[in-house]
């Protein structure tokens, strides 16, 4: 699973039958690379989401026969990032380590 941000929706009136009528979203990673994912959770532009890929993406859609390799698994309400190793320890952290 990876974290992406929804940057838009794709409207495709003509598509292969294996995609059904599922919503498609345009996602972007933190480096600016774009991805297309099926969206069973109704994510909106600006939402941060986690995605599943490969065969897990098809199962996440509830249909192992759907033609997708990237599916939005959920909308992230919040997350806490781990501190980078290069960050100086706080006074509390330094005192605690002593």
CSV table of N, CA and C in Angstrom, one decimal:
chain,number,residue,atom,x,y,z
A,1,UNK,N,0.8,-1.2,0.0
A,1,UNK,CA,0.0,0.0,0.0
A,1,UNK,C,0.9,1.2,0.0
A,2,UNK,N,0.4,2.3,-0.6
A,2,UNK,CA,1.1,3.5,-0.7
A,2,UNK,C,0.1,4.7,-0.6
A,3,UNK,N,0.6,5.8,-0.2
A,3,UNK,CA,-0.2,7.0,0.0
A,3,UNK,C,-0.1,7.9,-1.3
A,4,UNK,N,-1.2,8.4,-1.7
A,4,UNK,CA,-1.3,9.3,-2.9
A,4,UNK,C,-2.3,10.4,-2.6
A,5,UNK,N,-2.3,11.5,-3.4
A,5,UNK,CA,-3.3,12.5,-3.3
A,5,UNK,C,-4.1,12.5,-4.5
A,6,UNK,N,-5.5,12.6,-4.4
A,6,UNK,CA,-6.4,12.7,-5.5
A,6,UNK,C,-6.2,14.1,-6.1
A,7,UNK,N,-5.9,14.2,-7.4
A,7,UNK,CA,-5.8,15.5,-8.0
A,7,UNK,C,-6.9,15.8,-9.0
A,8,UNK,N,-7.7,14.8,-9.3
A,8,UNK,CA,-8.8,15.0,-10.3
A,8,UNK,C,-9.5,13.7,-10.6
A,9,UNK,N,-10.6,13.9,-11.4
A,9,UNK,CA,-11.4,12.7,-11.9
A,9,UNK,C,-11.1,12.6,-13.4
A,10,UNK,N,-11.3,11.3,-13.8
A,10,UNK,CA,-11.2,11.1,-15.3
A,10,UNK,C,-12.6,10.7,-15.8
A,11,UNK,N,-13.0,11.3,-16.8
A,11,UNK,CA,-14.3,11.0,-17.5
A,11,UNK,C,-14.0,10.3,-18.7
A,12,UNK,N,-14.4,9.0,-18.8
A,12,UNK,CA,-14.1,8.2,-20.0
A,12,UNK,C,-15.5,7.6,-20.4
A,13,UNK,N,-16.1,8.1,-21.4
A,13,UNK,CA,-17.4,7.6,-21.8
A,13,UNK,C,-17.3,6.3,-22.6
A,14,UNK,N,-16.2,6.1,-23.3
A,14,UNK,CA,-15.9,4.9,-24.0
A,14,UNK,C,-14.7,4.2,-23.3
A,15,UNK,N,-15.0,3.0,-22.8
A,15,UNK,CA,-13.9,2.2,-22.2
A,15,UNK,C,-14.2,0.7,-22.3
A,16,UNK,N,-13.2,-0.1,-22.1
A,16,UNK,CA,-13.3,-1.5,-22.2
A,16,UNK,C,-14.3,-2.0,-21.2
A,17,UNK,N,-15.0,-3.1,-21.5
A,17,UNK,CA,-16.1,-3.6,-20.7
A,17,UNK,C,-15.5,-4.0,-19.3
A,18,UNK,N,-14.3,-4.5,-19.3
A,18,UNK,CA,-13.7,-5.0,-18.1
A,18,UNK,C,-13.5,-3.9,-17.0
A,19,UNK,N,-13.6,-2.6,-17.3
A,19,UNK,CA,-13.6,-1.6,-16.3
A,19,UNK,C,-14.9,-1.2,-15.7
A,20,UNK,N,-16.0,-1.8,-16.3
A,20,UNK,CA,-17.3,-1.5,-15.8
A,20,UNK,C,-17.5,0.0,-15.9
A,21,UNK,N,-18.3,0.5,-14.9
A,21,UNK,CA,-18.6,2.0,-14.9
A,21,UNK,C,-18.1,2.6,-13.6
A,22,UNK,N,-17.0,2.0,-13.1
A,22,UNK,CA,-16.4,2.5,-11.9
A,22,UNK,C,-15.8,3.9,-12.1
A,23,UNK,N,-15.8,4.7,-11.1
A,23,UNK,CA,-15.1,6.0,-11.1
A,23,UNK,C,-13.6,5.8,-11.2
A,24,UNK,N,-13.0,6.7,-12.0
A,24,UNK,CA,-11.5,6.7,-12.1
A,24,UNK,C,-11.0,8.0,-11.6
A,25,UNK,N,-9.9,7.9,-10.8
A,25,UNK,CA,-9.3,9.1,-10.2
A,25,UNK,C,-7.9,9.3,-10.7
A,26,UNK,N,-7.5,10.5,-10.9
A,26,UNK,CA,-6.1,10.9,-11.1
A,26,UNK,C,-5.4,11.2,-9.8
A,27,UNK,N,-4.4,10.4,-9.5
A,27,UNK,CA,-3.6,10.5,-8.3
A,27,UNK,C,-2.2,11.1,-8.5
A,28,UNK,N,-1.6,11.6,-7.5
A,28,UNK,CA,-0.3,12.1,-7.6
A,28,UNK,C,0.5,11.7,-6.4
A,29,UNK,N,1.8,11.3,-6.5
A,29,UNK,CA,2.6,11.0,-5.4
A,29,UNK,C,3.3,12.3,-4.9
A,30,UNK,N,4.1,12.2,-3.9
A,30,UNK,CA,4.8,13.4,-3.4
A,30,UNK,C,5.8,14.0,-4.3
A,31,UNK,N,6.2,13.2,-5.3
A,31,UNK,CA,7.2,13.6,-6.3
A,31,UNK,C,6.6,14.2,-7.6
A,32,UNK,N,5.3,14.2,-7.6
A,32,UNK,CA,4.6,14.7,-8.8
A,32,UNK,C,4.2,13.7,-9.8
A,33,UNK,N,4.5,12.4,-9.7
A,33,UNK,CA,4.2,11.4,-10.7
A,33,UNK,C,2.7,11.1,-10.6
A,34,UNK,N,2.1,11.0,-11.8
A,34,UNK,CA,0.6,10.7,-11.8
A,34,UNK,C,0.3,9.3,-12.0
A,35,UNK,N,-0.9,8.9,-11.5
A,35,UNK,CA,-1.4,7.5,-11.6
A,35,UNK,C,-2.9,7.6,-11.8
A,36,UNK,N,-3.4,6.5,-12.4
A,36,UNK,CA,-4.9,6.4,-12.5
A,36,UNK,C,-5.3,5.2,-11.7
A,37,UNK,N,-6.4,5.4,-10.9
A,37,UNK,CA,-6.9,4.3,-10.0
A,37,UNK,C,-8.4,4.2,-10.1
A,38,UNK,N,-8.9,3.0,-9.9
A,38,UNK,CA,-10.3,2.9,-9.7
A,38,UNK,C,-10.7,3.3,-8.3
A,39,UNK,N,-11.9,3.8,-8.1
A,39,UNK,CA,-12.3,4.4,-6.9
A,39,UNK,C,-13.6,3.9,-6.4
A,40,UNK,N,-13.6,2.9,-5.5
A,40,UNK,CA,-14.9,2.4,-4.9
A,40,UNK,C,-15.3,3.2,-3.6
A,41,UNK,N,-14.5,4.2,-3.2
A,41,UNK,CA,-14.8,4.9,-1.9
A,41,UNK,C,-15.2,6.3,-2.1
A,42,UNK,N,-15.4,6.8,-3.3
A,42,UNK,CA,-15.9,8.2,-3.6
A,42,UNK,C,-14.9,9.3,-3.1
A,43,UNK,N,-13.6,9.1,-3.4
A,43,UNK,CA,-12.6,10.1,-3.0
A,43,UNK,C,-12.8,11.3,-3.9
A,44,UNK,N,-12.4,12.5,-3.3
A,44,UNK,CA,-12.5,13.8,-4.0
A,44,UNK,C,-11.2,14.4,-4.2
A,45,UNK,N,-11.0,15.3,-5.1
A,45,UNK,CA,-9.8,16.1,-5.3
A,45,UNK,C,-9.3,16.7,-4.0
A,46,UNK,N,-8.1,16.5,-3.7
A,46,UNK,CA,-7.5,17.1,-2.4
A,46,UNK,C,-7.4,16.0,-1.3
A,47,UNK,N,-8.2,14.9,-1.4
A,47,UNK,CA,-8.2,13.9,-0.4
A,47,UNK,C,-6.8,13.1,-0.5
A,48,UNK,N,-6.3,12.7,0.6
A,48,UNK,CA,-5.2,11.8,0.7
A,48,UNK,C,-5.8,10.4,0.8
A,49,UNK,N,-5.3,9.5,0.1
A,49,UNK,CA,-5.8,8.1,0.1
A,49,UNK,C,-4.7,7.1,0.1
A,50,UNK,N,-5.0,5.9,0.5
A,50,UNK,CA,-4.0,4.8,0.4
A,50,UNK,C,-4.5,3.9,-0.8
A,51,UNK,N,-3.6,3.4,-1.5
A,51,UNK,CA,-3.9,2.6,-2.7
A,51,UNK,C,-3.3,1.2,-2.5
A,52,UNK,N,-4.0,0.2,-3.2
A,52,UNK,CA,-3.5,-1.1,-3.3
A,52,UNK,C,-3.3,-1.4,-4.7
A,53,UNK,N,-2.3,-2.3,-5.0
A,53,UNK,CA,-2.0,-2.5,-6.4
A,53,UNK,C,-1.9,-4.0,-6.7
A,54,UNK,N,-1.7,-4.3,-8.0
A,54,UNK,CA,-1.7,-5.7,-8.5
A,54,UNK,C,-3.0,-6.4,-8.3
A,55,UNK,N,-2.9,-7.7,-8.0
A,55,UNK,CA,-4.1,-8.5,-7.9
A,55,UNK,C,-5.0,-8.0,-6.7
A,56,UNK,N,-4.3,-7.4,-5.7
A,56,UNK,CA,-5.1,-6.9,-4.5
A,56,UNK,C,-6.0,-5.8,-5.0
A,57,UNK,N,-5.6,-5.0,-6.0
A,57,UNK,CA,-6.5,-4.0,-6.5
A,57,UNK,C,-7.8,-4.5,-7.0
A,58,UNK,N,-7.7,-5.6,-7.7
A,58,UNK,CA,-9.0,-6.2,-8.3
A,58,UNK,C,-9.9,-6.7,-7.1
A,59,UNK,N,-9.3,-7.4,-6.1
A,59,UNK,CA,-10.0,-7.9,-5.0
A,59,UNK,C,-10.6,-6.7,-4.2
A,60,UNK,N,-9.9,-5.6,-4.1
A,60,UNK,CA,-10.4,-4.4,-3.4
A,60,UNK,C,-11.7,-3.9,-4.0
A,61,UNK,N,-11.8,-4.1,-5.3
A,61,UNK,CA,-13.0,-3.6,-6.1
A,61,UNK,C,-14.1,-4.6,-5.9
A,62,UNK,N,-13.9,-5.7,-5.3
A,62,UNK,CA,-15.0,-6.7,-5.0
A,62,UNK,C,-15.2,-7.6,-6.3
A,63,UNK,N,-14.3,-7.5,-7.2
A,63,UNK,CA,-14.5,-8.3,-8.5
A,63,UNK,C,-13.1,-8.6,-9.0
A,64,UNK,N,-12.7,-9.9,-8.9
A,64,UNK,CA,-11.4,-10.3,-9.3
A,64,UNK,C,-11.2,-10.2,-10.8
A,65,UNK,N,-12.3,-10.0,-11.5
A,65,UNK,CA,-12.3,-9.9,-13.0
A,65,UNK,C,-12.1,-8.5,-13.5
A,66,UNK,N,-12.2,-7.5,-12.7
A,66,UNK,CA,-12.1,-6.1,-13.2
A,66,UNK,C,-10.7,-5.8,-13.7
A,67,UNK,N,-10.6,-5.0,-14.7
A,67,UNK,CA,-9.3,-4.7,-15.3
A,67,UNK,C,-8.6,-3.5,-14.6
A,68,UNK,N,-8.1,-3.7,-13.4
A,68,UNK,CA,-7.4,-2.6,-12.8
A,68,UNK,C,-6.2,-3.1,-12.1
A,69,UNK,N,-5.2,-2.3,-12.0
A,69,UNK,CA,-4.0,-2.7,-11.2
A,69,UNK,C,-3.7,-1.7,-10.1
A,70,UNK,N,-4.6,-0.7,-9.9
A,70,UNK,CA,-4.5,0.3,-8.8
A,70,UNK,C,-5.9,0.7,-8.3
A,71,UNK,N,-6.2,0.5,-7.1
A,71,UNK,CA,-7.5,0.8,-6.5
A,71,UNK,C,-7.3,1.6,-5.2
A,72,UNK,N,-8.1,2.6,-5.0
A,72,UNK,CA,-8.1,3.4,-3.8
A,72,UNK,C,-8.8,2.5,-2.7
A,73,UNK,N,-8.0,2.3,-1.7
A,73,UNK,CA,-8.5,1.4,-0.6
A,73,UNK,C,-9.2,2.2,0.5
A,74,UNK,N,-8.9,3.5,0.6
A,74,UNK,CA,-9.6,4.2,1.7
A,74,UNK,C,-9.1,5.7,1.6
A,75,UNK,N,-9.9,6.6,2.2
A,75,UNK,CA,-9.6,8.0,2.4
A,75,UNK,C,-8.9,8.2,3.7
A,76,UNK,N,-7.8,8.8,3.8
A,76,UNK,CA,-7.1,9.0,5.0
A,76,UNK,C,-7.6,10.3,5.7
A,77,UNK,N,-8.0,10.1,7.0
A,77,UNK,CA,-8.5,11.2,7.8
A,77,UNK,C,-7.3,12.0,8.3
A,78,UNK,N,-6.3,11.2,8.8
A,78,UNK,CA,-5.1,11.8,9.3
A,78,UNK,C,-4.0,10.8,9.5
A,79,UNK,N,-2.8,11.2,9.5
A,79,UNK,CA,-1.7,10.2,9.8
A,79,UNK,C,-0.6,10.9,10.5
A,80,UNK,N,0.2,10.2,11.2
A,80,UNK,CA,1.4,10.8,11.9
A,80,UNK,C,2.6,10.2,11.3
A,81,UNK,N,3.4,11.2,10.7
A,81,UNK,CA,4.7,10.7,10.1
A,81,UNK,C,5.7,10.5,11.1
A,82,UNK,N,6.6,9.5,10.9
A,82,UNK,CA,7.7,9.3,11.8
A,82,UNK,C,8.7,10.4,11.6
A,83,UNK,N,9.4,10.8,12.7
A,83,UNK,CA,10.4,11.8,12.6
A,83,UNK,C,11.6,11.3,11.9
A,84,UNK,N,12.2,12.2,11.1
A,84,UNK,CA,13.4,11.8,10.3
A,84,UNK,C,14.5,11.6,11.3
A,85,UNK,N,15.4,10.7,11.0
A,85,UNK,CA,16.6,10.3,11.9
A,85,UNK,C,17.5,11.5,12.1
A,86,UNK,N,17.5,12.4,11.1
A,86,UNK,CA,18.4,13.6,11.2
A,86,UNK,C,17.9,14.7,12.1
A,87,UNK,N,16.7,14.6,12.6
A,87,UNK,CA,16.1,15.6,13.5
A,87,UNK,C,16.9,15.6,14.8
A,88,UNK,N,17.2,16.8,15.3
A,88,UNK,CA,17.9,16.9,16.6
A,88,UNK,C,16.9,16.4,17.7
A,89,UNK,N,17.4,15.7,18.7
A,89,UNK,CA,16.5,15.3,19.8
A,89,UNK,C,16.0,16.5,20.6
A,90,UNK,N,14.8,16.4,21.1
A,90,UNK,CA,14.3,17.5,21.9
A,90,UNK,C,14.9,17.4,23.3
A,91,UNK,N,14.8,18.4,24.1
A,91,UNK,CA,15.3,18.4,25.4
A,91,UNK,C,14.7,17.2,26.2
A,92,UNK,N,13.4,17.0,26.0
A,92,UNK,CA,12.7,15.8,26.6
A,92,UNK,C,13.3,14.5,26.1
A,93,UNK,N,13.5,14.4,24.8
A,93,UNK,CA,14.1,13.2,24.3
A,93,UNK,C,15.5,12.9,24.8
A,94,UNK,N,16.3,14.0,24.8
A,94,UNK,CA,17.7,13.9,25.3
A,94,UNK,C,17.7,13.5,26.8
A,95,UNK,N,16.8,14.1,27.6
A,95,UNK,CA,16.8,13.8,29.0
A,95,UNK,C,16.3,12.3,29.2
A,96,UNK,N,15.4,11.9,28.4
A,96,UNK,CA,14.8,10.6,28.5
A,96,UNK,C,15.9,9.5,28.2
A,97,UNK,N,16.7,9.9,27.2
A,97,UNK,CA,17.7,8.9,26.7
A,97,UNK,C,18.9,8.8,27.7
A,98,UNK,N,19.1,9.8,28.5
A,98,UNK,CA,20.2,9.8,29.5
A,98,UNK,C,19.9,8.9,30.7
